[in-house]
Amino acid sequence: MPRPAESPPIYDAPSERAGPWWRVHRVEDTLLSLVLAAMVLLPVLEITLRSTLSVGVANAAALVQHGVLLVGMLGAAVAAREGRLLSIAGLGRWVPERFRWVHRAAAGGLAMAVTGVLASAAADFVIVEREGGNLLAYGVPVWWVEAVMPAGFALIALRLWIRSGERFTDRALSLVVAAALLGVASFSSTATPVVALLVLAVLLGAPVFVVLGGVALLLFASDELPLAAIPLNHYQLTVNPSLPAIPLFTLAGYFLAEGGAPARLIRVFRALFGRFRGGAALVTVLLTAFFTSFTGASGVTILALGGLLMPLLQGVRYPERAGIGLITSGCSLGVLIPPALPLILYAIIARQPIETMLLAAVVPAAVMTTMLVLLGIWRQPKDTAPTPFDAAEALAALKAAKWELAIPLVTFGGLASGLVTPTETAALTALYAFIVEVLIYRDLSLTRDVPRVMAECGLLVGGIILILGMALGFTNYLIDAQIADQVSEWVQASIASPWVFLLALNGLLLLVGAFMDIYSAIIVVTPLIVPIGLAFGIHPVHLGVIFLANMELGFLTPPVGMNLFFASYRFGKPIGEVARAVLPALAVLAVGVLLITYIPAFSMWLPGVLLR
């Protein structure tokens, strides 16, 4: 089935990258795709050998985990090349046009300075690791893989400098700014001016990892701790045994989103629910939530499905603003729908079983989804003529989409069986999505589309992992400095009731979601709130569901609500108009958050039944 004309590719073809460096860019994309392919095939090979010959691949798990490090650094370098490292760029929109070159050069210079120091620190880390002589597998030293960190940070710094301006004078200014920042950091008796500059740089458009990494560098330097500890934290995060599930599930989502799955699934939902008033709203909410749960990026879902779903809503005379609000808010629901990447990441950081966390989110996700569906139905015109049910069309639609409808069985079957690990389940899901979209439906060309889609997936994953690594360095400093213990003691001394604590926690998390992206928020905030929650008798799994439910609201809340920016771009509307469009959904979802908060059974019942 060819791609619908109104659903453009998420990622532009490499042919648009004209210039003398395009061959280098193609090599980078190819390497990124090959590493992702190896991460899929190694676990599948391990499962096959284990089940048939009772043998396995030597150190297969470690090889896949170090693949995450390679994907993270390669993907981040590609994201820097394309100017797509996650950023806020809030204040930059209000800078007069004639001065934008100044703010761009300044933000680029500050970002380059931080990244350059990280490259130096990573080189020190690799030198120490080389002396250790540890082997990865088949005689390959670990430091060979770790060397991608200093090289990657150096390449990112170079590309941040190149993108800091179009003219020589612009780039020269960015060098001056970088030198000035390093000078201030070296000679200032307080870190306040440097932190203020870093925050300003991010607000002007520098990547988010810059402020996290920069603050971590300042804190370590102020206590005379080795800066190599930050790359060490980044390395430890990437080789976490559970982390490979994130890029693998994301890859499965990208294959589905870029193939014909959206059109086929819309056909199924329309055939089954089109006869009901509000059927279009139901299709919109379920489909956007489903795709976000796999891609791990609600913005990708908005870009991929917005062009398909808006005509569907307008076909039943749904108001345009209400339609934009429904699509934008529906994409945020995927945060709580297994196998959503934030669920996996929270389980890793809070040290909870991934299976428990995924099961705990099922009922809360159903509650939030139902509430948004009911809002969508209520806002649809009441005099809309329903589509008569056609049994033949319904059967044809189900038959056409049967392979995609089976994907949850692959994912949850693997997790529930206990025979494969979460990483192996994610690899099986990615391979299944590849087979369905490339070999069965042939929506994606093996030579033309698959490398493009895999490069885009690696780009997204690399940007996220870069943020996570910097956030972990910052968080570990807070833990070592016993900041978490001090915060816990203060909260317990100030608040006596668990109910009051939960209300205050929701308010705090709403602010966190409004000012931080979800992945760095998980890394930074989780170690602070889990001990406090335990002190008030709140299970970390229930706390995690509360946390992520609030982060759903953060996607829709200015100034950093990322869904607002993607929807503004996709539908060609001002940010303010999109923000007003999601206000009804924000109100409804806030009620859902309170229900999830104060009824722990929503989170704890299903794991208690299935994991006894």
Tab-separated table of N, CA, C and O in Angstrom, residues 308 319 507 509 545:
chain	number	residue	atom	x	y	z
A	308	LEU	N	-3.401	12.658	8.706
A	308	LEU	CA	-4.416	11.639	8.464
A	308	LEU	C	-5.653	11.848	9.326
A	308	LEU	O	-6.778	11.631	8.880
A	319	PRO	N	-15.024	20.685	15.131
A	319	PRO	CA	-14.392	22.015	15.071
A	319	PRO	C	-12.877	21.902	14.948
A	319	PRO	O	-12.259	21.043	15.580
A	507	GLY	N	1.364	19.160	42.428
A	507	GLY	CA	1.668	20.534	42.057
A	507	GLY	C	3.109	20.696	41.619
A	507	GLY	O	3.408	21.368	40.614
A	509	LEU	N	5.137	18.308	40.436
A	509	LEU	CA	5.380	17.594	39.186
A	509	LEU	C	4.774	18.324	37.992
A	509	LEU	O	5.313	18.249	36.877
A	545	VAL	N	3.587	5.892	38.547
A	545	VAL	CA	2.397	6.157	37.725
A	545	VAL	C	1.935	7.598	37.918
A	545	VAL	O	1.582	8.287	36.950
